[in-house]
PDB file of C-alpha atoms in Angstrom:
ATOM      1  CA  UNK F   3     -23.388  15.094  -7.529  1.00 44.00           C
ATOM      2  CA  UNK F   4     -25.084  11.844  -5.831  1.00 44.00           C
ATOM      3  CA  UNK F   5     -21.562  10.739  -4.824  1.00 46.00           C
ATOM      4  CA  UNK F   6     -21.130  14.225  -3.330  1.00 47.00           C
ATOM      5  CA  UNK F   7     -23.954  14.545  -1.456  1.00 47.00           C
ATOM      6  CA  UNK F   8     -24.182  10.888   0.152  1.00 49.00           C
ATOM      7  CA  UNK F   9     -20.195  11.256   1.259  1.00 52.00           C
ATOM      8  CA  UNK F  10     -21.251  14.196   2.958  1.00 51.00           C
ATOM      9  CA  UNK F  11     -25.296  12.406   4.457  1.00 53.00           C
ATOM     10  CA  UNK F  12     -22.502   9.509   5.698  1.00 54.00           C
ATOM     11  CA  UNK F  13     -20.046  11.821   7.059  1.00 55.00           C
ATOM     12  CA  UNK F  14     -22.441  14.189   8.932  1.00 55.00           C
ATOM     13  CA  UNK F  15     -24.444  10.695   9.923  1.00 56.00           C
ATOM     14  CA  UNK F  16     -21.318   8.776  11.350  1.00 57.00           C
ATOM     15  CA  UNK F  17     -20.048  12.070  13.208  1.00 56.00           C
ATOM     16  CA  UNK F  18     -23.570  13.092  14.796  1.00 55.00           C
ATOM     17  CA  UNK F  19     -23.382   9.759  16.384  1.00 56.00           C
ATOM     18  CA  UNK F  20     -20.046   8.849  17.522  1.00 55.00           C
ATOM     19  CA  UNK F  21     -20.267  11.975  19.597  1.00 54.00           C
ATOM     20  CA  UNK F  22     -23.733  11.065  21.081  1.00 53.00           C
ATOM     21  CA  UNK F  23     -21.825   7.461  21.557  1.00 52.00           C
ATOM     22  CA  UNK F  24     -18.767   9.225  22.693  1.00 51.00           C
ATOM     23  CA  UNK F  25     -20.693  11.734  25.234  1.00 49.00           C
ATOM     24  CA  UNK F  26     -22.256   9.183  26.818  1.00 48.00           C
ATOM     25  CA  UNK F  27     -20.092   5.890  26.916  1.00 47.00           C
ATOM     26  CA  UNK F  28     -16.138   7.273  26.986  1.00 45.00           C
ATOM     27  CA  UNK F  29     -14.571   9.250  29.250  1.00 43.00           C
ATOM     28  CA  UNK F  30     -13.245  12.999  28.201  1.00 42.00           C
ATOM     29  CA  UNK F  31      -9.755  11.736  28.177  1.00 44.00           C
ATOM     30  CA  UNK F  32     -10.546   9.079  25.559  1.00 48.00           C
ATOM     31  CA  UNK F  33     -12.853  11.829  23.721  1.00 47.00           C
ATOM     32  CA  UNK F  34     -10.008  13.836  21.772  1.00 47.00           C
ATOM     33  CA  UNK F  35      -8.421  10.071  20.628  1.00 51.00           C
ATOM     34  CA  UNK F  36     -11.955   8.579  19.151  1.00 52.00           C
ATOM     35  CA  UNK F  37     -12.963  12.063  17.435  1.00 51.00           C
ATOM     36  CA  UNK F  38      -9.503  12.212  15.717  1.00 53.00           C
ATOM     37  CA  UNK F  39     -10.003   8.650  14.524  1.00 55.00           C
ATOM     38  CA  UNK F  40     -13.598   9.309  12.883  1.00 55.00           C
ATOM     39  CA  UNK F  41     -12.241  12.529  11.704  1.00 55.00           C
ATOM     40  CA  UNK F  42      -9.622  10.149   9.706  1.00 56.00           C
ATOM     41  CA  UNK F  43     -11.905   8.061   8.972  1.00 57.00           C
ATOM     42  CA  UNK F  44     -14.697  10.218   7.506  1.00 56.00           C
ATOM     43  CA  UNK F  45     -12.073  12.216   5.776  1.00 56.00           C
ATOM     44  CA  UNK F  46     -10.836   8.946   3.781  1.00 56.00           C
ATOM     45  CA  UNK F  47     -14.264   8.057   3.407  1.00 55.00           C
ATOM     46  CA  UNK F  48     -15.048  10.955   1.342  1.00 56.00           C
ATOM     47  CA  UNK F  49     -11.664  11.051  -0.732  1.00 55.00           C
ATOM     48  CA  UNK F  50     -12.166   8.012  -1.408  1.00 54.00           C
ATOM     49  CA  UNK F  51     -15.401   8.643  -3.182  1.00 53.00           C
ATOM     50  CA  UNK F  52     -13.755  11.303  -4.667  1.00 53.00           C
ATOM     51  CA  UNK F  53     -10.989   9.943  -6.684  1.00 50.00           C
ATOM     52  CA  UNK F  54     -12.950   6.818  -7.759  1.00 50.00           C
ATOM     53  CA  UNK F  55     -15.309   9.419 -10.165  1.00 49.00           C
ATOM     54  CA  UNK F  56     -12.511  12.270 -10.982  1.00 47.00           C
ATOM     55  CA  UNK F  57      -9.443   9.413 -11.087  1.00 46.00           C
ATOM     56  CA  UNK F  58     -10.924   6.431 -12.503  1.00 46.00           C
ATOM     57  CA  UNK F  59      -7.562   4.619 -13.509  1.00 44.00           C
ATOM     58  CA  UNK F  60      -5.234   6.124 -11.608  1.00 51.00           C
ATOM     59  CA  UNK F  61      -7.192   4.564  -8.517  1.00 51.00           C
ATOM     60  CA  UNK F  62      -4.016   2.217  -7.800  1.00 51.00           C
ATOM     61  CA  UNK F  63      -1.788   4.909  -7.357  1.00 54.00           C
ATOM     62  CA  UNK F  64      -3.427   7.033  -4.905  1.00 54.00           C
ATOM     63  CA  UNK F  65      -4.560   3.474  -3.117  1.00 56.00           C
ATOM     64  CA  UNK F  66      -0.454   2.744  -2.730  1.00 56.00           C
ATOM     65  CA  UNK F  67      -0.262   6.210  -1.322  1.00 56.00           C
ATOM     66  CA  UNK F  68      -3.035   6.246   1.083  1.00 58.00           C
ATOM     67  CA  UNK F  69      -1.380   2.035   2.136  1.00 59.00           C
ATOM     68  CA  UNK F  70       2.041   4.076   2.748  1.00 59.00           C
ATOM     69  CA  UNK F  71       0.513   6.879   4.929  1.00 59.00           C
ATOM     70  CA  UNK F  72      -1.493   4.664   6.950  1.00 59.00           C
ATOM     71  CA  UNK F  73       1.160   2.269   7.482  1.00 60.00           C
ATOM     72  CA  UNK F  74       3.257   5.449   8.698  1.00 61.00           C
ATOM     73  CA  UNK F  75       0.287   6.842  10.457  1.00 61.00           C
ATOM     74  CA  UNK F  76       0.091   3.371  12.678  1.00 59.00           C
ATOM     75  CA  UNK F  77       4.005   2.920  13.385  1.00 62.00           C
ATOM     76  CA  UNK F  78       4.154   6.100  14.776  1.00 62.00           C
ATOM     77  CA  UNK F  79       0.886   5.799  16.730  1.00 60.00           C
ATOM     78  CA  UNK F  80       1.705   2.994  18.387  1.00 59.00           C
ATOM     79  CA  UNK F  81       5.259   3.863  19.181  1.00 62.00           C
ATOM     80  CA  UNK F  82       4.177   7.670  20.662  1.00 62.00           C
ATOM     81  CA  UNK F  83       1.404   5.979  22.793  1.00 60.00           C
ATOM     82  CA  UNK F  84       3.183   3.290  24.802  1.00 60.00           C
ATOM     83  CA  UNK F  85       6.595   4.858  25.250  1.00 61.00           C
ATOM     84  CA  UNK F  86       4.608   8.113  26.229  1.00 61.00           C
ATOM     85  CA  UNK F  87       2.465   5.816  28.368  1.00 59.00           C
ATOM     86  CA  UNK F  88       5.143   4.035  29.930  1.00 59.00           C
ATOM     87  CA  UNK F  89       7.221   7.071  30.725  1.00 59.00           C
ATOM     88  CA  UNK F  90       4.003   9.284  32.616  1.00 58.00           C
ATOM     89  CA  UNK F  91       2.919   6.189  34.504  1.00 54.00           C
ATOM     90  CA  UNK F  92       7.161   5.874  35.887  1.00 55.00           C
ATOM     91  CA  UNK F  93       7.086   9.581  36.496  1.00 54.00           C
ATOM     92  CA  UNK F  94       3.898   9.896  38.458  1.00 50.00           C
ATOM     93  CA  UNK F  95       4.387   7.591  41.416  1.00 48.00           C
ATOM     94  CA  UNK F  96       8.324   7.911  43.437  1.00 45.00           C
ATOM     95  CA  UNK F  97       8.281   4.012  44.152  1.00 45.00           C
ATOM     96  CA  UNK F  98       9.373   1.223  42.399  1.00 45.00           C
ATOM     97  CA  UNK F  99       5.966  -0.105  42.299  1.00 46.00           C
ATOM     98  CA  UNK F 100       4.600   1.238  38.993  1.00 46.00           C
ATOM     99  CA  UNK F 101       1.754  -0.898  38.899  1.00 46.00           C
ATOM    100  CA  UNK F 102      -0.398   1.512  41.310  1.00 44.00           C
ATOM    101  CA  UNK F 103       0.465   4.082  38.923  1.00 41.00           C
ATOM    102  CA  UNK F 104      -0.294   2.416  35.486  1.00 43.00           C
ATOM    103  CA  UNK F 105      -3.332   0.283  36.812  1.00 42.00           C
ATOM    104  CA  UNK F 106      -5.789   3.064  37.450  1.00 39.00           C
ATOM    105  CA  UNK F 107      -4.651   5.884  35.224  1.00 40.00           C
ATOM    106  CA  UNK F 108      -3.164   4.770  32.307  1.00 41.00           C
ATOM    107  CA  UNK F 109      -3.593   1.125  30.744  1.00 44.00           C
ATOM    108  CA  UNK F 110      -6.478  -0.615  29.772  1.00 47.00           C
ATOM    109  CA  UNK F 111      -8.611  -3.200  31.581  1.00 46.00           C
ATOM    110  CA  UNK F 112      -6.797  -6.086  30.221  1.00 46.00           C
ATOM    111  CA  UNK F 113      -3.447  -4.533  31.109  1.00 48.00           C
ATOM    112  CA  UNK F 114      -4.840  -3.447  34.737  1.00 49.00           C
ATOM    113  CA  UNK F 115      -5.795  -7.497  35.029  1.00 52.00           C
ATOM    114  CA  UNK F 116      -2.313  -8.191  34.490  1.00 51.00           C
ATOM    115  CA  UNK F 117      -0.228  -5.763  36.563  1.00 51.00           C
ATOM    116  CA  UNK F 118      -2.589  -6.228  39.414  1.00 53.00           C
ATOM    117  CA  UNK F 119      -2.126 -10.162  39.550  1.00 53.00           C
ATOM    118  CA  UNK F 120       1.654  -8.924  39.489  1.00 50.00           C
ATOM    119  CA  UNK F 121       1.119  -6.813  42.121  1.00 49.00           C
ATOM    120  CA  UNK F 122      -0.375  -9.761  44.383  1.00 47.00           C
ATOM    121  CA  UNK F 123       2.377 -12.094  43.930  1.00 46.00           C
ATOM    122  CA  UNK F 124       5.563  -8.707  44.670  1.00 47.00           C
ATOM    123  CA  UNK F 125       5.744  -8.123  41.249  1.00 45.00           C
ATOM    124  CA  UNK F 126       8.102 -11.255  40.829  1.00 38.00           C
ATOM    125  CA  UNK F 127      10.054 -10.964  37.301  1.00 43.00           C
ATOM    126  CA  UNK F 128       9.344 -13.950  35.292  1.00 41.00           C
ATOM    127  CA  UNK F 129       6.691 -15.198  37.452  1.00 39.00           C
ATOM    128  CA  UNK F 130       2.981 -14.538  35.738  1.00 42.00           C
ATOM    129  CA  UNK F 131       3.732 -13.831  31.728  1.00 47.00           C
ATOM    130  CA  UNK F 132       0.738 -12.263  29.800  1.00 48.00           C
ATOM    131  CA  UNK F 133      -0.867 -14.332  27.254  1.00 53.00           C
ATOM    132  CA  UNK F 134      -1.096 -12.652  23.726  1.00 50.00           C
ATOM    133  CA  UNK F 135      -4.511 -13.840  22.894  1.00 55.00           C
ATOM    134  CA  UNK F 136      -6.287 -13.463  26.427  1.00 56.00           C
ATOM    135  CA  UNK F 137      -4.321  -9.416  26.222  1.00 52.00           C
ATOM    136  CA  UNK F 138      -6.719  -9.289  22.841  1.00 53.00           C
ATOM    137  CA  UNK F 139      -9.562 -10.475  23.385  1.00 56.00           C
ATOM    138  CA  UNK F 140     -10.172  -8.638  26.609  1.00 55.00           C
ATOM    139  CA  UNK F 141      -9.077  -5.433  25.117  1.00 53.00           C
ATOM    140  CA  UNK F 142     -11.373  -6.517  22.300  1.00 55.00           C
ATOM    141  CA  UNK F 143     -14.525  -6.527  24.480  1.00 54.00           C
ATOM    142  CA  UNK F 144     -13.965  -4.587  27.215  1.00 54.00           C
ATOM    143  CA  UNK F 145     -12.423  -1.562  25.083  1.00 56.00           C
ATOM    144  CA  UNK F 146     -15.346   1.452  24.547  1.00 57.00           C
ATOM    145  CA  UNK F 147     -13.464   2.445  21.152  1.00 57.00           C
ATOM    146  CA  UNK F 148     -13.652  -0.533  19.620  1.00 59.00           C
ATOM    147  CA  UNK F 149     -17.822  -0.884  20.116  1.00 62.00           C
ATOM    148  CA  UNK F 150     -17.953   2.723  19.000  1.00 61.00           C
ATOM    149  CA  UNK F 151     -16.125   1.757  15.603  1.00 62.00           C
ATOM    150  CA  UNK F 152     -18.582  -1.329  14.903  1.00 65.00           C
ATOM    151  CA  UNK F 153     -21.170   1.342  15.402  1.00 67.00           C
ATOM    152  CA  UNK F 154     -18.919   3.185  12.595  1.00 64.00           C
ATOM    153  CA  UNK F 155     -19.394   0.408  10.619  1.00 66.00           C
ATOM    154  CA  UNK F 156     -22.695  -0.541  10.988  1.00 69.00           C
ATOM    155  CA  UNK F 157     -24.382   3.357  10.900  1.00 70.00           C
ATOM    156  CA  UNK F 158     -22.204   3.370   7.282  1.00 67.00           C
ATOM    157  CA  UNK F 159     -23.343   0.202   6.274  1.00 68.00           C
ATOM    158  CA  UNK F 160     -26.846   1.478   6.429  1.00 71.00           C
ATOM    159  CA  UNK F 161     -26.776   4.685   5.191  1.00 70.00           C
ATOM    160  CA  UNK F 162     -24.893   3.957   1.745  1.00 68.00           C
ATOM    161  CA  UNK F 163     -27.473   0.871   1.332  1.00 71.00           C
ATOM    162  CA  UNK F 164     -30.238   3.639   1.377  1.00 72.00           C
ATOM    163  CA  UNK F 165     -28.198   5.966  -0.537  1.00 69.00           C
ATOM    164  CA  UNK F 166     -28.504   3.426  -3.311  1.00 69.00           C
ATOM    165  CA  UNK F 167     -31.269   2.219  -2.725  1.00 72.00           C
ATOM    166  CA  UNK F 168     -33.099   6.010  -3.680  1.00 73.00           C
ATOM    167  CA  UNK F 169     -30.968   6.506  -6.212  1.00 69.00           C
ATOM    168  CA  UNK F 170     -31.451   2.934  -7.912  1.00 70.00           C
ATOM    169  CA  UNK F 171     -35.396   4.436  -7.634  1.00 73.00           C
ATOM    170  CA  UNK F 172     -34.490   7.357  -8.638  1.00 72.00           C
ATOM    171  CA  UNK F 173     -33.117   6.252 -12.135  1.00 70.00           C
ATOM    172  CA  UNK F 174     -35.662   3.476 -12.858  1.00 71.00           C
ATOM    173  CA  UNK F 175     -38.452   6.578 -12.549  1.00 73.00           C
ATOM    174  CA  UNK F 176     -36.452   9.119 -15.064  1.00 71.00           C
ATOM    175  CA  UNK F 177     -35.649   5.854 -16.993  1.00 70.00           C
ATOM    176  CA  UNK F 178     -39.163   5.283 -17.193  1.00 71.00           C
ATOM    177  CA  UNK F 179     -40.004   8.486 -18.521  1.00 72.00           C
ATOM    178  CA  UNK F 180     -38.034   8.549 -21.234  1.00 71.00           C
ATOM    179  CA  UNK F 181     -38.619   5.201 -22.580  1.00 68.00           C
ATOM    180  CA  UNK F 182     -42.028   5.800 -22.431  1.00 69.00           C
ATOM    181  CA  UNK F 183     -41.415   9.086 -24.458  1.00 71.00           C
ATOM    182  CA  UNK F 184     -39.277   7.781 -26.955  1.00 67.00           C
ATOM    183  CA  UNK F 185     -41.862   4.861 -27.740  1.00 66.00           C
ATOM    184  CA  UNK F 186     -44.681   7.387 -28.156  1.00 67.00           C
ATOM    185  CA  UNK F 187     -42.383   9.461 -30.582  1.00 67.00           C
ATOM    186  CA  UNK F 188     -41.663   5.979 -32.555  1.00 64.00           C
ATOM    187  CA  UNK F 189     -45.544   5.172 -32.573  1.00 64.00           C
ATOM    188  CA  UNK F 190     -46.454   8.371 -34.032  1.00 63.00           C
ATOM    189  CA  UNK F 191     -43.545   7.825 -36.418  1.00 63.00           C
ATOM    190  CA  UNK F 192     -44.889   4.591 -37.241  1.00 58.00           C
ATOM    191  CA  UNK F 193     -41.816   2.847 -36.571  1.00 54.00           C
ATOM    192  CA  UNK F 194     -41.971  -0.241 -34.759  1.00 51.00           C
ATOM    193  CA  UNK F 195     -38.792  -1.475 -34.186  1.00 55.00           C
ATOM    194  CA  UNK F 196     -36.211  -0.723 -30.770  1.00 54.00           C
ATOM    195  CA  UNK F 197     -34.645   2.971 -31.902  1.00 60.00           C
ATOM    196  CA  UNK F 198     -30.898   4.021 -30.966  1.00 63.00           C
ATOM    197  CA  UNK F 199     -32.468   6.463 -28.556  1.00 62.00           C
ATOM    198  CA  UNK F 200     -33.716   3.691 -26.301  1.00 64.00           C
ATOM    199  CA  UNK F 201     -30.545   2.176 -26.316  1.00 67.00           C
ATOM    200  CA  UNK F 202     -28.542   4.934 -25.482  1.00 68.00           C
ATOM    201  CA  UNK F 203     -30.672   5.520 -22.595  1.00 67.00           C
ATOM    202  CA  UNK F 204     -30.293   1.901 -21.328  1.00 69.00           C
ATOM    203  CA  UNK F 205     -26.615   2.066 -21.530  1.00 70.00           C
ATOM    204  CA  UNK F 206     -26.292   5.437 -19.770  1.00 71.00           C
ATOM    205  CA  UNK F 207     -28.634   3.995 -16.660  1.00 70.00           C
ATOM    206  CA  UNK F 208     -26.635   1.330 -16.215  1.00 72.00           C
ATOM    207  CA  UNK F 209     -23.162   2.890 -16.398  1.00 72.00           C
ATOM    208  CA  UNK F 210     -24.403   5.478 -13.648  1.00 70.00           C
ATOM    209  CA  UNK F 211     -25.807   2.330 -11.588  1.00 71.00           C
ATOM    210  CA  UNK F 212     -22.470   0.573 -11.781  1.00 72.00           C
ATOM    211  CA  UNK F 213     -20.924   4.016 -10.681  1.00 70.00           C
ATOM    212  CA  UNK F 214     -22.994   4.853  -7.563  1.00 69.00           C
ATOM    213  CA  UNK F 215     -22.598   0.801  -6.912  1.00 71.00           C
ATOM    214  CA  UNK F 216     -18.892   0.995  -7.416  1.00 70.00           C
ATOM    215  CA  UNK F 217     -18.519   3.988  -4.862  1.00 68.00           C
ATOM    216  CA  UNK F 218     -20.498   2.726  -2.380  1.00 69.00           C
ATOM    217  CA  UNK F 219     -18.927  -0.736  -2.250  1.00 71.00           C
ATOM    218  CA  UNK F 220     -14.967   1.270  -2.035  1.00 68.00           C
ATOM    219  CA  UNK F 221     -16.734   3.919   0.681  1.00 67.00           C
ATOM    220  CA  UNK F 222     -17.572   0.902   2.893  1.00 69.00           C
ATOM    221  CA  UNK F 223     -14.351  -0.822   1.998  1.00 70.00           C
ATOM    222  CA  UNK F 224     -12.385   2.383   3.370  1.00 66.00           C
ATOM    223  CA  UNK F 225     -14.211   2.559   6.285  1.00 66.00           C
ATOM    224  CA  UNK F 226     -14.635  -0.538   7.524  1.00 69.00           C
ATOM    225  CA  UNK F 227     -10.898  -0.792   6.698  1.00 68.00           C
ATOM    226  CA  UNK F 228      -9.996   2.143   8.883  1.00 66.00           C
ATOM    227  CA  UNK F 229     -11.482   0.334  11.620  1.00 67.00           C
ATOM    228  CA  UNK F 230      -9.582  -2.577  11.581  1.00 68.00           C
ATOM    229  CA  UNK F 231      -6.474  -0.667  11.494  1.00 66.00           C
ATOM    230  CA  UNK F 232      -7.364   1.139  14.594  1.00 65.00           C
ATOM    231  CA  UNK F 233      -8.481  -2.305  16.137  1.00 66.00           C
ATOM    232  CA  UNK F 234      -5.016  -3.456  15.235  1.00 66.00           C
ATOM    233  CA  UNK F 235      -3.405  -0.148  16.739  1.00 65.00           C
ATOM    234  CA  UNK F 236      -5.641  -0.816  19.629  1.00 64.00           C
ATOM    235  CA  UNK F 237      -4.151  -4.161  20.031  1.00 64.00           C
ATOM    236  CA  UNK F 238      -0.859  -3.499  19.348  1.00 64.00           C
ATOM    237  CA  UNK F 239      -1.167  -0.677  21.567  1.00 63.00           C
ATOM    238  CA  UNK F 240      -1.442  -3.068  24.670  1.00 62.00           C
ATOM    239  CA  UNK F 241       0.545  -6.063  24.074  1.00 62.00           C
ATOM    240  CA  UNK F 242       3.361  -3.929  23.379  1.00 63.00           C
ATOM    241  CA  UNK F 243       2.944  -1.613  26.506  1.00 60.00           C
ATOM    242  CA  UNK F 244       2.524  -4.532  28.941  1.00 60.00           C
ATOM    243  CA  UNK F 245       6.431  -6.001  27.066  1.00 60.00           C
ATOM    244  CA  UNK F 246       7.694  -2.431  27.577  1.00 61.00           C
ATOM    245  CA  UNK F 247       6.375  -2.221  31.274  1.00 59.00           C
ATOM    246  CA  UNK F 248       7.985  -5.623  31.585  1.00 57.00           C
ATOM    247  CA  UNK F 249      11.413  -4.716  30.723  1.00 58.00           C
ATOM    248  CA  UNK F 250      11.538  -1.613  31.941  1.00 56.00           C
ATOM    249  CA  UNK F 251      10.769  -3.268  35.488  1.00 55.00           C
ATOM    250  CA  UNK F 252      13.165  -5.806  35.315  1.00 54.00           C
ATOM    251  CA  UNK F 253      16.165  -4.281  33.142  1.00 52.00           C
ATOM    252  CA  UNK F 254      16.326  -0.214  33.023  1.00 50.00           C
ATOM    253  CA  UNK F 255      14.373   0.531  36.749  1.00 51.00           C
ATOM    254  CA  UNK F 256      13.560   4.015  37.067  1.00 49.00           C
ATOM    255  CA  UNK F 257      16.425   5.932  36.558  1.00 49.00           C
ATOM    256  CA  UNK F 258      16.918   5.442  33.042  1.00 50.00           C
ATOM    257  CA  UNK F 259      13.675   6.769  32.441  1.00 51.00           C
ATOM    258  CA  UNK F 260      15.298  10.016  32.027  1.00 52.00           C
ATOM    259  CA  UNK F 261      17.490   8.854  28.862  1.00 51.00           C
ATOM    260  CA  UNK F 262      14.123   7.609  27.691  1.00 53.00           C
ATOM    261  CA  UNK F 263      12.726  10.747  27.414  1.00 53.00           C
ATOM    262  CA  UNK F 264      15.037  12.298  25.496  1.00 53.00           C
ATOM    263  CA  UNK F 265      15.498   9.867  22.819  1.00 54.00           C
ATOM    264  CA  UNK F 266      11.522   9.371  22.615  1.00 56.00           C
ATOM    265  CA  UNK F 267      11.926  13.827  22.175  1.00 58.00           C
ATOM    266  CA  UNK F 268      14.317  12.548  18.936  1.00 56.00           C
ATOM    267  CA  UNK F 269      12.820   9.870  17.631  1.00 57.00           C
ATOM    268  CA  UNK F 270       9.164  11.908  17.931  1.00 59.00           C
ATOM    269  CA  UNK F 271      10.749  15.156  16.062  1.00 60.00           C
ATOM    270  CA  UNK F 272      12.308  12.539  12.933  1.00 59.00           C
ATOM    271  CA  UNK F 273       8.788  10.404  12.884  1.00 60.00           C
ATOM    272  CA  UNK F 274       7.009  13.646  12.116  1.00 61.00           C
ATOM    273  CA  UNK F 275       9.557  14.718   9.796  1.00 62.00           C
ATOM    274  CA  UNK F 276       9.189  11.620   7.949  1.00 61.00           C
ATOM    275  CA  UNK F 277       5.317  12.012   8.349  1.00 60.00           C
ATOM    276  CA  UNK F 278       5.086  15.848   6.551  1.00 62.00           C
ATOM    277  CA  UNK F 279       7.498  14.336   4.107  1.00 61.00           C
ATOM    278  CA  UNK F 280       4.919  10.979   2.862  1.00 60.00           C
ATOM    279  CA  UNK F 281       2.424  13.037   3.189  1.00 60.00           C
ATOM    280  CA  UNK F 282       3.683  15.962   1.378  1.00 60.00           C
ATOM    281  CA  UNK F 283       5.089  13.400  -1.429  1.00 60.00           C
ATOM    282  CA  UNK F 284       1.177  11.522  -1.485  1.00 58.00           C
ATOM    283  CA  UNK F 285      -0.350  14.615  -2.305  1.00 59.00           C
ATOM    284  CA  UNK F 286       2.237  16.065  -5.159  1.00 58.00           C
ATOM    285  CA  UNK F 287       1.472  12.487  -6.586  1.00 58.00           C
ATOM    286  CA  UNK F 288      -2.165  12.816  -6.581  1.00 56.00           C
ATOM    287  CA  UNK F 289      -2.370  16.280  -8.055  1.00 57.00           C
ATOM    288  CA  UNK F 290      -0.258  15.064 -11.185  1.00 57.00           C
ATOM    289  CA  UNK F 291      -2.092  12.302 -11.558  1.00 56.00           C
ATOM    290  CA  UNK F 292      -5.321  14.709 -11.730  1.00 56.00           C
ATOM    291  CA  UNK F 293      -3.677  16.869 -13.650  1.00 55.00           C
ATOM    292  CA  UNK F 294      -2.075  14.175 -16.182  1.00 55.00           C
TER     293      UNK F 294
END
């Protein structure tokens, strides 16, 4: 029950104010993205909690699982969002200068940086080359998401440290109690020495303190893991769109945009196949490993 109800204090907590962050900071365009990402991320949260207390040992199989799905999750992320990207900013401008079209609608401030020195010199192929590590370190600071998932982090953070911080209270006060009760039942007994009873009530304390401990240290692992791999999607997310933009520039030029489009219609229809079918396949596994 205290697992249950501080999954569900965190996720109500982190939701209430990633909107309010959201709302304020983000535009509506980026709104849909960052609410399906805490809606992820809450959701893992909470399972997470879940199958430590109802799995126990069977942790590492659900763990490979949820490693697979992710992994899956990100691939296809990343691939959807730059060709998709790539292929709106060619079709919504009739020149060959795509940078107008990419640098205020689409790409992020470290792309726009890029494409608009390219636009100074004519856009000269080979000319200015992005740099990898200047690419992620302005996305890094200059990108609202990633602020709003250290917020993640840090609102999670606090509110499990509370969470055990009550219930650590919590179990030293009933603890308490019935100590105290079982020595007055040993004094009117007349019997002086330590009694089974107030052993057994030691050991049960701290089994349910290394529980709650044990959940809350795997809640904040899963979270604060979820936001690196959106960081990382974040990052990849750029470098790879400013290679694509590159060669699509200098190599395929507008007209094969078209062929683009089609296989990117393919390759999304397979990836989602392949998607139902993982996910389908993770949750078959951990239902017989509930049931087993």
């Amino acid at each position: 029950m205290v697992v249950v109800i501080s999954s569900v204090v965190v996720a109500v907590v982190v939701v209430v104010v990633v909107v309010v962050v959201v709302v304020v900071v983000v535009r509506v365009v980026v709104v849909q993205v960052v609410l399906i990402v805490v809606v992820v991320a809450v959701v893992v949260h909470v399972v997470a909690a879940a199958v430590v207390v109802v799995v126990e040992v069977q942790v590492v199989v659900v763990v490979i699982v949820v490693v697979v799905v992710v992994v899956v999750v990100v691939v296809v992320v990343v691939v959807v969002v730059v060709v998709v990207r790539v292929v709106v900013a060619f079709r919504s401008t009739r020149s060959h200068e795509v940078a107008a079209a990419v640098n205020y609608r689409l790409c992020g401030l470290a792309v726009r940086h890029w494409l608009r020195d390219r636009e100074v010199r004519g856009l000269i192929p080979g000319r200015v080359k992005p740099s990898t590590f200047k690419l992620v370190v302005q996305t890094l600071s200059n990108n609202a998401l990633v602020v709003i998932l250290i917020v993640i982090v840090v609102v999670v953070v606090v509110v499990e440290v509370v969470v055990v911080v009550v219930v650590v209270v919590v179990v030293v006060v009933v603890v308490v109690e019935k100590v105290v009760a079982v020595i007055i039942v040993q004094q009117q007994e007349k019997r002086i020495s330590v009694s089974v009873e107030v052993i057994v009530v030691i050991e049960r304390v701290v089994v349910v303190v290394a529980v709650v401990v044990v959940v809350v240290i795997v809640k904040v692992v899963v979270v604060v893991a979820v936001v690196v791999v959106v960081i990382v999607v974040v990052v990849l997310v750029v470098v790879l769109e400013v290679a694509f933009i590159e060669v699509v520039v200098n190599v395929l030029k507008k007209e094969v945009i078209v062929v683009i489009e089609e296989l990117v219609v393919v390759v999304v229809v397979v990836v989602v196949v392949v998607v139902v079918v993982v996910v389908v396949v993770a949750v078959v596994a951990v239902v017989v490993e509930l049931a087993s």
